[in-house]
CSV table of C-alpha atoms and ligand atoms in Angstrom, one decimal:
chain,number,residue,atom,x,y,z
H,107,MET,CA,-4.9,1.6,-36.2
H,108,ASN,CA,-4.7,4.8,-38.7
H,109,GLN,CA,-2.5,4.6,-41.5
H,110,LYS,CA,0.2,7.0,-40.2
H,111,LEU,CA,1.0,5.0,-37.1
H,112,LYS,CA,1.1,1.7,-39.2
H,113,ASP,CA,3.4,3.5,-41.7
H,114,THR,CA,5.9,4.6,-38.7
H,115,ILE,CA,5.5,1.1,-37.0
H,116,LYS,CA,6.7,-0.3,-40.3
H,117,ASP,CA,9.3,2.0,-40.9
H,118,ILE,CA,10.7,1.2,-37.5
H,119,VAL,CA,10.6,-2.5,-38.4
H,120,GLN,CA,12.4,-1.9,-41.6
H,121,SER,CA,15.0,0.3,-40.3
H,122,GLY,CA,16.0,-3.1,-38.4
H,123,THR,CA,14.6,-2.8,-35.0
H,124,ALA,CA,14.0,-6.3,-33.8
H,125,THR,CA,10.3,-7.3,-32.5
H,126,PRO,CA,8.8,-7.6,-30.4
H,127,PHE,CA,8.9,-3.9,-29.1
H,128,TYR,CA,6.4,-1.6,-27.0
H,129,PHE,CA,5.4,1.4,-29.4
H,130,TYR,CA,4.1,4.4,-27.6
H,131,ASP,CA,2.1,7.3,-29.4
H,132,THR,CA,3.6,10.3,-28.0
H,133,GLU,CA,0.9,12.6,-29.8
H,134,LEU,CA,-1.9,10.4,-28.1
H,135,LEU,CA,-0.5,10.5,-24.9
H,136,ARG,CA,-0.1,14.4,-25.1
H,137,ALA,CA,-3.7,14.7,-26.1
H,138,THR,CA,-5.2,12.5,-23.3
H,139,LEU,CA,-3.3,14.7,-21.0
H,140,GLU,CA,-4.7,17.6,-22.3
H,141,ALA,CA,-8.4,16.4,-22.2
H,142,ALA,CA,-8.0,15.3,-18.8
H,143,VAL,CA,-6.6,18.6,-17.7
H,144,LYS,CA,-9.2,20.4,-19.4
H,145,ALA,CA,-12.0,18.4,-17.7
H,146,TYR,CA,-10.7,18.3,-14.0
H,147,GLN,CA,-9.3,21.8,-13.8
H,148,LYS,CA,-12.3,23.4,-13.9
H,149,TYR,CA,-13.3,21.9,-10.5
H,150,GLY,CA,-10.2,22.3,-8.8
H,151,PHE,CA,-9.5,18.7,-8.4
H,152,VAL,CA,-5.9,17.3,-8.1
H,153,VAL,CA,-5.1,14.4,-10.1
H,154,HIS,CA,-2.1,12.1,-9.1
H,155,TYR,CA,-1.0,9.9,-11.8
H,156,ALA,CA,-0.5,6.1,-10.9
H,157,LEU,CA,3.0,5.3,-11.8
H,158,LYS,CA,2.3,1.3,-11.3
H,159,ALA,CA,0.2,1.3,-14.8
H,160,ASN,CA,3.5,2.6,-16.5
H,161,SER,CA,6.3,4.1,-15.0
H,162,HIS,CA,8.8,4.4,-18.2
H,163,HIS,CA,11.1,7.8,-18.0
H,164,GLU,CA,9.6,9.2,-21.2
H,165,VAL,CA,6.0,8.6,-20.0
H,166,LEU,CA,6.8,10.1,-16.7
H,167,LYS,CA,8.6,13.4,-18.1
H,168,MET,CA,5.6,14.0,-20.2
H,169,THR,CA,2.8,13.4,-17.3
H,170,ARG,CA,4.5,15.4,-15.1
H,171,HIS,CA,4.0,18.5,-16.8
H,172,TYR,CA,0.4,18.3,-16.8
H,173,LEU,CA,-0.8,16.4,-13.5
H,174,GLN,CA,0.2,17.6,-10.1
H,175,GLY,CA,0.8,14.6,-8.4
H,176,ALA,CA,2.1,10.7,-8.4
H,177,ASP,CA,0.5,7.6,-6.9
H,178,CYS,CA,3.0,5.3,-5.8
H,179,VAL,CA,2.6,1.6,-4.6
H,180,SER,CA,6.3,0.9,-3.7
H,181,GLY,CA,9.2,2.7,-2.3
H,182,ASN,CA,10.8,2.3,-5.8
H,183,GLU,CA,8.0,3.9,-7.3
H,184,VAL,CA,8.3,7.0,-5.0
H,185,GLN,CA,12.0,7.4,-5.8
H,186,ARG,CA,11.3,7.1,-9.6
H,187,ALA,CA,8.6,9.8,-9.2
H,188,VAL,CA,11.3,11.9,-7.6
H,189,ASP,CA,13.6,11.2,-10.0
H,190,ALA,CA,11.3,11.9,-12.8
H,191,GLY,CA,10.8,15.5,-11.4
H,192,PHE,CA,7.7,15.2,-9.8
H,193,ASP,CA,6.9,17.2,-6.5
H,194,PRO,CA,7.4,15.2,-3.4
H,195,GLY,CA,4.5,17.2,-2.1
H,196,GLY,CA,2.4,15.5,-4.5
H,197,ILE,CA,3.3,12.1,-4.2
H,198,VAL,CA,0.9,9.8,-2.4
H,199,PHE,CA,2.1,6.3,-1.2
H,200,ALA,CA,-0.4,3.4,-1.0
H,201,GLY,CA,-0.1,-0.7,-0.7
H,202,VAL,CA,-1.1,-3.0,1.7
H,203,GLY,CA,2.4,-4.1,2.5
H,204,LYS,CA,4.9,-1.0,2.9
H,205,SER,CA,8.2,-2.4,4.2
H,206,ASP,CA,10.2,-0.1,7.0
H,207,ALA,CA,12.6,0.9,4.1
H,208,GLU,CA,10.1,2.1,1.9
H,209,ILE,CA,8.3,4.2,4.8
H,210,ASP,CA,11.5,5.6,5.5
H,211,LEU,CA,12.5,6.5,2.3
H,212,ALA,CA,8.8,8.1,1.9
H,213,LEU,CA,9.1,10.3,5.3
H,214,ARG,CA,13.0,11.4,4.1
H,215,ASN,CA,11.2,12.7,0.8
H,216,ASP,CA,8.2,14.4,2.9
H,217,ILE,CA,5.6,13.2,0.3
H,218,PHE,CA,2.1,14.4,0.5
H,219,CYS,CA,0.6,11.5,2.1
H,220,PHE,CA,0.7,8.0,2.9
H,221,ASN,CA,-2.5,5.9,2.1
H,222,CYS,CA,-2.8,3.7,5.1
H,223,GLU,CA,-4.4,0.0,4.9
H,224,SER,CA,-4.2,-1.3,8.6
H,225,GLU,CA,-4.0,-0.5,12.3
H,226,GLN,CA,-0.6,-2.0,12.6
H,227,GLU,CA,0.8,-0.1,9.8
H,228,LEU,CA,-0.1,3.1,11.4
H,229,GLU,CA,1.7,2.1,14.5
H,230,VAL,CA,4.7,1.2,12.2
H,231,ILE,CA,4.9,4.4,10.6
H,232,GLN,CA,4.3,6.1,13.8
H,233,GLU,CA,7.9,4.3,15.0
H,234,ARG,CA,9.5,5.3,11.8
H,235,ALA,CA,8.4,8.9,11.8
H,236,LEU,CA,9.4,9.3,15.6
H,237,ILE,CA,12.7,8.1,14.8
H,238,GLN,CA,13.2,10.8,11.8
H,239,CYS,CA,11.5,13.5,14.1
H,240,LYS,CA,8.5,14.0,11.4
H,241,LYS,CA,5.3,14.1,11.4
H,242,ALA,CA,3.7,11.8,8.8
H,243,ARG,CA,0.6,13.0,6.9
H,244,ILE,CA,-1.7,10.1,6.6
H,245,ALA,CA,-5.0,9.2,4.9
H,246,LEU,CA,-7.0,6.1,5.9
H,247,ARG,CA,-7.6,3.7,3.0
H,248,ILE,CA,-11.2,3.1,3.9
H,249,ASN,CA,-13.2,-0.1,2.0
H,250,PRO,CA,-16.2,1.2,0.9
H,251,GLY,CA,-17.9,-2.0,0.1
H,252,VAL,CA,-18.8,-0.8,-3.5
H,253,ASP,CA,-18.9,-3.4,-6.1
H,254,ALA,CA,-16.6,-2.1,-9.2
H,255,GLN,CA,-18.3,-4.5,-11.6
H,256,THR,CA,-15.0,-5.3,-12.9
H,257,HIS,CA,-12.9,-8.5,-13.5
H,258,HIS,CA,-12.6,-9.9,-9.7
H,259,TYR,CA,-9.0,-9.9,-9.7
H,260,ILE,CA,-9.0,-6.0,-10.1
H,261,THR,CA,-12.1,-5.5,-7.9
H,262,THR,CA,-10.6,-3.8,-4.6
H,263,GLY,CA,-13.3,-2.0,-2.6
H,264,LEU,CA,-14.9,-4.8,-0.9
H,265,GLU,CA,-14.4,-6.4,2.5
H,266,GLU,CA,-13.4,-9.8,1.2
H,267,ASN,CA,-10.6,-8.0,-0.6
H,268,LYS,CA,-7.1,-7.6,1.1
H,269,PHE,CA,-7.2,-3.7,0.5
H,270,GLY,CA,-8.4,-0.8,3.1
H,271,ILE,CA,-9.6,-0.5,6.4
H,272,ASN,CA,-13.1,-2.0,7.2
H,273,MET,CA,-16.0,0.3,8.4
H,274,TRP,CA,-16.4,-1.4,11.5
H,275,GLU,CA,-12.6,-1.0,12.5
H,276,LEU,CA,-12.8,3.0,12.0
H,277,GLU,CA,-14.2,3.7,15.7
H,278,SER,CA,-10.9,2.1,17.2
H,279,ILE,CA,-8.6,3.3,14.6
H,280,THR,CA,-9.7,6.9,15.1
H,281,GLU,CA,-9.5,6.2,18.8
H,282,LYS,CA,-5.9,5.2,18.7
H,283,LEU,CA,-4.8,7.6,16.3
H,284,LYS,CA,-5.0,10.2,19.1
H,285,HIS,CA,-2.4,8.3,20.7
H,286,LEU,CA,0.0,8.3,17.7
H,287,PRO,CA,1.8,12.0,18.1
H,288,ASN,CA,4.0,11.4,15.0
H,289,LEU,CA,0.8,10.8,12.6
H,290,GLN,CA,-1.6,13.5,11.3
H,291,LEU,CA,-4.7,12.4,9.6
H,292,THR,CA,-5.4,14.8,6.7
H,293,GLY,CA,-7.4,12.6,4.4
H,294,LEU,CA,-9.7,9.5,3.5
H,295,HIS,CA,-8.9,7.3,0.5
H,296,PHE,CA,-10.8,5.1,-1.5
H,297,HIS,CA,-10.2,2.8,-4.7
H,298,ILE,CA,-12.6,0.3,-5.8
H,299,GLY,CA,-10.8,-1.2,-8.6
H,300,SER,CA,-9.7,-0.9,-12.2
H,301,GLN,CA,-11.0,-0.9,-15.8
H,302,ILE,CA,-14.5,0.6,-14.5
H,303,THR,CA,-16.4,1.3,-17.7
H,304,ARG,CA,-19.8,2.5,-16.2
H,305,LEU,CA,-20.2,5.4,-14.2
H,306,ASP,CA,-22.7,4.1,-11.7
H,307,PRO,CA,-20.1,2.3,-9.6
H,308,PHE,CA,-18.5,5.7,-9.3
H,309,LYS,CA,-22.0,7.4,-8.1
H,310,SER,CA,-22.2,4.5,-5.6
H,311,LEU,CA,-18.6,5.4,-4.4
H,312,CYS,CA,-19.6,9.2,-4.2
H,313,LEU,CA,-22.6,8.4,-2.1
H,314,ARG,CA,-20.7,6.0,0.2
H,315,VAL,CA,-17.8,8.7,0.7
H,316,ASN,CA,-20.7,11.2,1.8
H,317,GLU,CA,-22.0,9.0,4.5
H,318,ILE,CA,-18.4,8.2,5.4
H,319,SER,CA,-17.5,12.1,5.6
H,320,ASP,CA,-20.8,12.5,7.7
H,321,TRP,CA,-19.3,10.2,10.2
H,322,PHE,CA,-16.1,12.1,10.5
H,323,VAL,CA,-17.8,15.3,10.9
H,324,SER,CA,-20.2,13.7,13.4
H,325,LYS,CA,-17.0,13.0,15.6
H,326,HIS,CA,-15.5,16.2,14.8
H,327,ILE,CA,-12.4,14.9,13.2
H,328,PRO,CA,-11.3,17.3,10.4
H,329,ILE,CA,-10.4,16.0,7.0
H,330,GLN,CA,-8.7,18.2,4.4
H,331,HIS,CA,-8.6,15.8,1.4
H,332,ILE,CA,-10.7,13.2,-0.1
H,333,ASN,CA,-9.0,11.1,-2.4
H,334,VAL,CA,-11.5,8.8,-4.6
H,335,GLY,CA,-8.6,6.7,-6.4
H,336,GLY,CA,-8.5,5.6,-9.9
H,337,GLY,CA,-10.2,2.8,-12.0
H,338,LEU,CA,-11.5,4.7,-14.9
H,339,GLY,CA,-11.3,2.2,-17.9
H,340,ILE,CA,-10.9,2.4,-21.5
H,341,ASN,CA,-12.3,1.0,-24.5
H,342,TYR,CA,-10.2,-2.1,-25.4
H,343,HIS,CA,-12.8,-3.1,-27.9
H,344,HIS,CA,-12.6,0.2,-30.2
H,345,PRO,CA,-9.1,2.0,-29.3
H,346,ASP,CA,-9.5,3.9,-32.6
H,347,GLN,CA,-13.0,5.2,-31.9
H,348,GLU,CA,-12.5,6.0,-28.3
H,349,ALA,CA,-8.6,6.8,-28.0
H,350,ILE,CA,-9.6,9.3,-25.3
H,351,PRO,CA,-11.6,8.1,-22.3
H,352,ASP,CA,-14.5,10.6,-21.4
H,353,PHE,CA,-12.9,12.6,-18.5
H,354,GLU,CA,-15.5,15.1,-18.8
H,355,ALA,CA,-18.4,12.9,-17.8
H,356,TYR,CA,-16.3,11.0,-15.2
H,357,PHE,CA,-15.1,14.3,-13.1
H,358,GLN,CA,-18.6,16.1,-13.7
H,359,LEU,CA,-20.0,13.0,-12.0
H,360,PHE,CA,-17.8,13.4,-8.8
H,361,HIS,CA,-18.5,17.1,-9.0
H,362,ARG,CA,-22.3,16.6,-8.9
H,363,PHE,CA,-22.5,13.8,-6.3
H,364,LEU,CA,-19.5,14.1,-4.1
H,365,GLN,CA,-20.2,16.6,-1.5
H,366,LEU,CA,-16.7,18.6,-0.4
H,367,ARG,CA,-16.8,20.2,3.2
H,368,PRO,CA,-15.5,23.9,3.1
H,369,GLY,CA,-12.0,23.6,2.5
H,370,GLN,CA,-11.9,20.3,1.2
H,371,GLN,CA,-10.1,19.1,-1.8
H,372,LEU,CA,-10.7,16.2,-3.9
H,373,HIS,CA,-8.0,14.1,-5.4
H,374,PHE,CA,-7.9,11.2,-7.9
H,375,GLU,CA,-5.5,8.7,-8.9
H,376,LEU,CA,-5.3,7.8,-12.7
H,377,GLY,CA,-3.4,5.2,-14.3
H,378,ARG,CA,-4.7,3.3,-17.1
H,379,ALA,CA,-7.2,6.0,-18.6
H,380,ILE,CA,-4.1,8.2,-19.3
H,381,VAL,CA,-1.5,5.8,-20.6
H,382,GLY,CA,-3.7,2.5,-21.9
H,383,GLN,CA,-4.6,3.7,-25.3
H,384,CYS,CA,-1.0,5.2,-26.2
H,385,GLY,CA,0.6,2.1,-26.5
H,386,SER,CA,0.8,-1.0,-28.8
H,387,LEU,CA,2.6,-4.0,-28.5
H,388,VAL,CA,4.4,-4.7,-32.1
H,389,SER,CA,5.4,-8.3,-33.1
H,390,LYS,CA,6.1,-10.5,-35.9
H,391,VAL,CA,4.3,-13.7,-36.8
H,392,LEU,CA,6.8,-16.6,-36.4
H,393,TYR,CA,4.9,-19.6,-37.8
H,394,ILE,CA,1.3,-20.5,-38.7
H,395,LYS,CA,0.2,-23.6,-37.7
H,396,LYS,CA,-3.2,-25.8,-38.5
H,397,GLY,CA,-5.1,-26.5,-35.5
H,398,LEU,CA,-8.3,-28.5,-35.3
H,399,LYS,CA,-10.8,-25.8,-35.8
H,400,THR,CA,-8.9,-22.6,-36.3
H,401,ASN,CA,-5.3,-21.9,-37.4
H,402,PHE,CA,-2.7,-20.8,-34.6
H,403,ALA,CA,-0.7,-17.4,-35.5
H,404,ILE,CA,2.3,-17.8,-33.0
H,405,LEU,CA,4.1,-14.4,-32.2
H,406,ASP,CA,7.6,-13.6,-31.1
H,407,ALA,CA,5.8,-11.6,-28.3
H,408,GLY,CA,4.0,-13.5,-25.6
H,409,MET,CA,3.0,-13.3,-22.0
H,410,THR,CA,6.3,-12.3,-21.1
H,411,GLU,CA,5.6,-8.7,-22.5
H,412,LEU,CA,1.8,-8.6,-22.1
H,413,ILE,CA,0.3,-10.9,-19.5
H,414,ARG,CA,-3.0,-9.5,-19.1
H,415,PRO,CA,-5.0,-11.8,-21.3
H,416,ALA,CA,-3.4,-14.5,-19.4
H,417,LEU,CA,-3.8,-13.0,-15.8
H,418,TYR,CA,-7.5,-11.4,-16.1
H,419,GLN,CA,-8.7,-13.2,-19.7
H,420,SER,CA,-8.6,-9.5,-20.8
H,421,TYR,CA,-9.5,-8.5,-24.4
H,422,HIS,CA,-6.9,-6.7,-26.9
H,423,SER,CA,-7.7,-5.7,-30.2
H,424,ILE,CA,-5.2,-7.4,-32.5
H,425,GLU,CA,-4.3,-6.0,-35.9
H,426,ASN,CA,-2.6,-7.6,-38.9
H,427,ILE,CA,-0.5,-4.2,-40.4
H,428,SER,CA,1.2,-6.0,-43.0
H,429,LYS,CA,-1.9,-6.9,-44.9
H,430,ASN,CA,-4.9,-5.3,-46.8
H,431,ASP,CA,-7.4,-8.1,-47.9
H,432,GLN,CA,-11.0,-7.7,-47.4
H,433,GLN,CA,-11.5,-11.3,-46.8
H,434,LEU,CA,-10.7,-12.3,-43.0
H,435,LEU,CA,-9.8,-15.6,-41.4
H,436,PRO,CA,-10.2,-16.8,-37.6
H,437,TYR,CA,-6.8,-17.4,-35.8
H,438,ASP,CA,-5.7,-18.2,-32.2
H,439,VAL,CA,-3.2,-15.6,-31.8
H,440,VAL,CA,-0.6,-17.2,-29.4
H,441,GLY,CA,2.9,-16.2,-28.0
H,442,PRO,CA,6.1,-18.5,-27.6
H,443,ILE,CA,6.0,-19.2,-24.2
H,444,CYS,CA,5.6,-22.3,-22.5
H,445,GLU,CA,2.1,-22.0,-20.9
H,446,SER,CA,-1.3,-23.0,-22.4
H,447,SER,CA,-2.4,-19.6,-21.2
H,448,ASP,CA,-0.1,-17.8,-23.5
H,449,CYS,CA,-2.6,-16.7,-25.8
H,450,PHE,CA,-3.5,-13.2,-26.8
H,451,GLY,CA,-6.8,-14.2,-28.6
H,452,LYS,CA,-9.0,-16.9,-30.1
H,453,ALA,CA,-10.9,-17.0,-33.0
H,454,VAL,CA,-9.6,-13.3,-33.9
H,455,PHE,CA,-10.5,-12.3,-37.3
H,456,LEU,CA,-7.2,-11.4,-39.7
H,457,PRO,CA,-6.4,-11.1,-43.0
H,458,ALA,CA,-4.7,-14.3,-44.7
H,459,THR,CA,-1.5,-14.1,-42.0
H,460,SER,CA,1.8,-15.6,-43.1
H,461,ARG,CA,5.3,-15.8,-41.4
H,462,GLY,CA,6.8,-12.3,-40.9
H,463,ASP,CA,3.7,-10.1,-41.0
H,464,ILE,CA,3.6,-7.4,-38.6
H,465,VAL,CA,0.9,-7.8,-35.8
H,466,VAL,CA,0.1,-5.1,-33.3
H,467,ILE,CA,-1.8,-5.9,-30.0
H,468,ARG,CA,-3.5,-2.6,-29.3
H,469,SER,CA,-4.2,-0.7,-26.0
H,470,THR,CA,-0.9,-2.0,-24.0
H,471,GLY,CA,0.2,1.4,-22.6
H,472,ALA,CA,-1.1,0.5,-19.1
H,473,TYR,CA,0.0,-2.4,-17.2
H,474,GLY,CA,1.8,-4.1,-20.4
H,475,GLU,CA,5.5,-3.2,-20.1
H,476,VAL,CA,5.3,-2.8,-16.6
H,477,MET,CA,4.1,-6.6,-15.9
H,478,ALA,CA,6.9,-7.8,-18.3
H,479,SER,CA,9.1,-10.9,-16.7
H,480,HIS,CA,12.1,-13.0,-18.2
H,481,TYR,CA,10.2,-16.1,-17.8
H,482,ASN,CA,11.7,-18.6,-20.1
H,483,LEU,CA,14.6,-16.2,-19.8
H,484,ARG,CA,13.4,-14.1,-22.4
H,485,ASP,CA,15.0,-10.8,-23.3
H,486,THR,CA,13.7,-7.4,-22.2
H,487,ALA,CA,11.5,-5.9,-25.0
H,488,PRO,CA,12.6,-2.1,-25.9
H,489,SER,CA,10.4,0.5,-26.0
H,490,ILE,CA,9.9,3.2,-28.8
H,491,PHE,CA,8.3,6.5,-28.6
H,492,ALA,CA,7.0,7.8,-32.0
H,493,LYS,CA,8.0,11.5,-32.1
H,494,ASP,CA,5.2,14.3,-32.1
R,201,PLP,C1,-3.6,0.6,-9.5
R,201,PLP,C2,-4.0,1.9,-8.4
R,201,PLP,C3,-4.7,3.4,-9.2
R,201,PLP,C4,-4.8,3.4,-10.7
R,201,PLP,O1,-5.5,2.4,-11.0
R,201,PLP,P1,-6.1,2.8,-12.8
R,201,PLP,O2,-7.0,1.5,-12.8
R,201,PLP,O3,-4.7,2.5,-13.4
R,201,PLP,O4,-6.7,4.1,-12.8
R,201,PLP,C5,-4.9,4.3,-8.3
R,201,PLP,N1,-4.7,3.9,-6.9
R,201,PLP,C6,-4.4,2.8,-6.5
R,201,PLP,C7,-4.3,2.8,-4.8
R,201,PLP,C8,-4.3,1.9,-7.2
R,201,PLP,O5,-3.8,0.7,-6.4
C-alpha cells in the first residue's frame, strides 16, 4: 500500500474511528471506472455494474456516472439501483430463484431485461406480466459449458451448476416462447464464473456464443443483444502493481472473437473488476499468541467482515502498516470468530507484530462488505471513503 494511503488510514484510526472498518480509495475507484469506459466505449459495448459485488450508496453514486447499466440479482438490488439513480431501462435482473414479488417490482420499473434461468421461470414471468398488462423483455441465460478455470464455488457455466438453461432444452423453450405472449425474447445471456484471470476461458466463451447465435439465426429467431456477463478477475497477490485490471485486453478480445450480427449490441456485467481493488479491511491486532510452528496474530476483524478466505480459500494480501522493519516473521493471521476457518492467511510474513498494530487486508472492495454477517452477534463494521 502506498504511503499516502497508509497515512490516511492511520489518521482515521488516530482520530478515534474504531476498527474494524472498510476503507475505500475513491481515487482508485474513479481511475478504474475511467479506464473501463475508455476501453469499452470505442467498441460501442454496454456495461452493467454488478451490484452484488458492492452495493454501497457511495460506490453506486460514482459508478452510475460511468457505466450505463446495473446488473441485479434480487428485487432489493433492483430497488437499490433505481434509488441510486441508475436508469431502469439499463437494469438487467438475473438469478435462479426470482420470487413473484421480485418479478412484480422489476416489471413495475420497466427494466431492460430479465435474464431467465429456467422454463418454469418463463411461465411465471408471463403470468405476472399479464396481470400488469406488460410485455416483459427477456434474455435466455444459456449454460455454454465453458470451464472458467476458477474456484469451483465460483464456476457457473457448466451443466452441473444450478445456473442457466442447458443447450438441450433450447428447442423446447423457444417453441414454448411462441405461446407466451407477454414475453419478448430480446437477448441471450451468459456468465461463466468469477475471478477469471486468464483470457482463454473468455475466448472459449466467444466461440461458443458464435455457435449458439448461429443456431438462433437458423431458427429465424432475431436476437437484439448478447450479454456475456462478468467475471474478469483482479490481482489479489499484487494489488499495487496491478491496481487496475487490463480492461483493454479484455474488451478487445470480445471485439475480436465474438461475431455480432447487424444491429446486435454486446453487453457485459462487471463487478469485481470495478470495485475489488479499491477496498481494504482495516483492523487492529488484539493479541499475539504463540503457536506450535508460527505465531498467531489475532485481529479484531474476522470472517464476519470478510468471508472470502473461509468460503473459497481465497488469498488476500495482508500488511502491517504500523511497522516498517525489514525483517519479517511468519504469522497465522486470524479473526476472533469461533470457527477454525476464521483465518485470513497462514504463514503470512509480517514485521514483528504487536498488540495495537494496524493490519490492512487488501482487495476487499468486492464481495467483502456485501457478505458481512452478524454471526457471534457482531456489530456492523462501518465504511469510510477517502476524499479525492
Ligand atoms: C456475480 C455476477 C456477475 C459479476 O461477476 P464479477 O465476477 O464480479 O464480475 C455478473 N453477472 C452475473 C449474472 C452474476 O451472477
